[in-house]
XYZ file of C-alpha atoms in Angstrom:
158
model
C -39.850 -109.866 80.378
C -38.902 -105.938 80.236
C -40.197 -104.223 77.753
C -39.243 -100.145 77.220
C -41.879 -97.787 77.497
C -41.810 -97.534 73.452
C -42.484 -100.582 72.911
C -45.123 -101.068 75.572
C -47.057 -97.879 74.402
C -46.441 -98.798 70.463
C -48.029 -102.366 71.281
C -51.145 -100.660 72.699
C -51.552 -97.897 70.691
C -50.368 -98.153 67.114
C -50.416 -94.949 65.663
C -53.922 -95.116 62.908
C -52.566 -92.518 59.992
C -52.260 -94.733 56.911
C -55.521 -94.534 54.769
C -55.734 -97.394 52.320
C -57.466 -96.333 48.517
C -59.141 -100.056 47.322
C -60.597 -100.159 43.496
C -61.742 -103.831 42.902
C -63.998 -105.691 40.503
C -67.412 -105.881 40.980
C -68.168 -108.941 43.494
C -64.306 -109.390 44.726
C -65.328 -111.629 47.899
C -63.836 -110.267 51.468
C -60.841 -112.995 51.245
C -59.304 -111.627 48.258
C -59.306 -107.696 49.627
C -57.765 -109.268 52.913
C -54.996 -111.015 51.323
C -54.295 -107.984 48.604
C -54.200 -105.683 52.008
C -52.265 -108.223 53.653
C -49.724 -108.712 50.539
C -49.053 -104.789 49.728
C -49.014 -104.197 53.604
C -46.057 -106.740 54.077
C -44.032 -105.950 51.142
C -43.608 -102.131 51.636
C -43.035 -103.594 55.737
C -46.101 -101.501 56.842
C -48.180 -102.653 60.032
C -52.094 -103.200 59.323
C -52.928 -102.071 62.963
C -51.590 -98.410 61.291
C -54.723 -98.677 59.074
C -57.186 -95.638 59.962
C -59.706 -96.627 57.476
C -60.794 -97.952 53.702
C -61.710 -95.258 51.181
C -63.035 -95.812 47.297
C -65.536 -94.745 44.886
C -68.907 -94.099 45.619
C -70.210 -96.709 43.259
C -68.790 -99.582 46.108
C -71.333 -98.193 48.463
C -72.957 -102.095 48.495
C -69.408 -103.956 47.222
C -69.990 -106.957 50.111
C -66.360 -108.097 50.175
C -65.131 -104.060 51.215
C -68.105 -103.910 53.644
C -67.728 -107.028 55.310
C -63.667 -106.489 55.075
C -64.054 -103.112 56.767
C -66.813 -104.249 59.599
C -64.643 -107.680 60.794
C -61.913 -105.239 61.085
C -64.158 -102.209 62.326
C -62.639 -99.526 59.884
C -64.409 -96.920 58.346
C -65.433 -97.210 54.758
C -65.741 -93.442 52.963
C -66.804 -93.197 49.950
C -66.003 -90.541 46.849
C -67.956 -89.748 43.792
C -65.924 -89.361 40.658
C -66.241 -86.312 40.456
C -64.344 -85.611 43.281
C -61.805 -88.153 42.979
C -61.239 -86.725 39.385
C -59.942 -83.412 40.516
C -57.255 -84.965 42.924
C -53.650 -85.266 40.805
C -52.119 -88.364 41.196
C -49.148 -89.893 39.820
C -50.702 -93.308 37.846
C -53.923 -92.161 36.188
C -55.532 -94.858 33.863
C -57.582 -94.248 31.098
C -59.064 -97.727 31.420
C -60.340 -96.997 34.410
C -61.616 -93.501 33.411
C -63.099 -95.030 30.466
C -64.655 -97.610 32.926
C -66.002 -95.243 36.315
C -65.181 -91.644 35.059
C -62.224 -91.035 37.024
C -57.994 -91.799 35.959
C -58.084 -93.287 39.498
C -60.256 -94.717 42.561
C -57.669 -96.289 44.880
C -54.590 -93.249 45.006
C -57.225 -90.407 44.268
C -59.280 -91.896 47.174
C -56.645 -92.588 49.983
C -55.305 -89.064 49.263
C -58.979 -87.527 49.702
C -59.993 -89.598 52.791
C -57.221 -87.922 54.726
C -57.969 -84.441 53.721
C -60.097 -83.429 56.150
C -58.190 -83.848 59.041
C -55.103 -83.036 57.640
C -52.279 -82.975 54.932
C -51.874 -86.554 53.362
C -48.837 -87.819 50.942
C -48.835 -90.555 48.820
C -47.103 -93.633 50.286
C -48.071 -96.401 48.393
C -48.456 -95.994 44.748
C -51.393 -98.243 43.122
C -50.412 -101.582 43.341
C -52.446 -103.949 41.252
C -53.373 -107.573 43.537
C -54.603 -110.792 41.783
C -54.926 -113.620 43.430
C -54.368 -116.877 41.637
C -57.437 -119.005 41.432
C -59.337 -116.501 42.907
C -62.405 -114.127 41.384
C -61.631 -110.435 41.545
C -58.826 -108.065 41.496
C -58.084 -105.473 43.695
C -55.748 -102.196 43.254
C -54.715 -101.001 46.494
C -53.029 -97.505 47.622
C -51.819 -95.934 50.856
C -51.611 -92.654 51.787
C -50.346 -91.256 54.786
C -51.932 -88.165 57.066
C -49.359 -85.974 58.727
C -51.407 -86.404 61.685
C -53.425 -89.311 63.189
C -56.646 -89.148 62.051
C -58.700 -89.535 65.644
C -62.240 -88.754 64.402
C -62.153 -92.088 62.101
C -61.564 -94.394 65.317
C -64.915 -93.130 66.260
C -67.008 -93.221 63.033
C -69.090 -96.112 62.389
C -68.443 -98.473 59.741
């Protein structure tokens, strides 16, 4: 089989510029951030292999299902205090959620942010809000793009 030199390169190299924001419930297992990924990923036809890395609040630093979701799929997992995320605008604040972390939003604030340092980012992917039936947790997931692949976070660590 032929394939064009687009495709061939695309195949091998999928461009890694799509930062994804997660806010979930404590103790959301691994499964449930997969398939909320998964779900938001496929129904705004985005490829996961275009995924540069995880981003959310700083108070996830031990959240098992993000760390476990981001080290089977060796992403980087950055981190924001609210603070910070706080003085990011964003189109969907939430006073729940300020009244609950101290920020109007983890998951747009933070995809935004984790871009930032290696270039511009826009908002893609509004929050979207995943619940899986029969299933403990819920997840809110957002996706912002930078301009510009973001090399450095193919090299960080998870």
């Amino acid at each position: 089989m032929k394939h064009s030199k687009t495709e061939t390169l695309g195949s091998q190299c999928p461009l890694r510029n799509l930062w994804v924001g997660i806010g979930c419930k404590r103790g959301t297992p691994k499964v449930v951030i997969e398939q909320a990924v998964r779900t938001v990923f496929q129904t705004y036809a985005l490829s996961e292999d275009s995924i540069a890395g995880i981003a959310t609040l700083d108070t996830k630093a031990d959240e098992e299902g993000l760390i476990t979701f981001c080290r089977d799929r060796q992403l980087p997992l950055r981190y924001f205090s609210a603070d910070v995320l706080r003085s990011v605008a964003i189109p969907s604040p939430s006073s729940a959620i300020e009244a609950s972390v101290s920020t109007p939003s983890v998951a747009e604030a933070a995809a935004l942010l984790a871009c930032v340092p290696h270039s511009t980012s826009q908002l893609c992917i509004p929050k979207q809000i995943v619940r899986e039936m029969e299933q403990p947790g819920l997840v809110t997931i957002a996706v912002a793009r930078s301009v510009t692949e973001n090399v450095a976070s193919l090299h960080e660590i998870p």
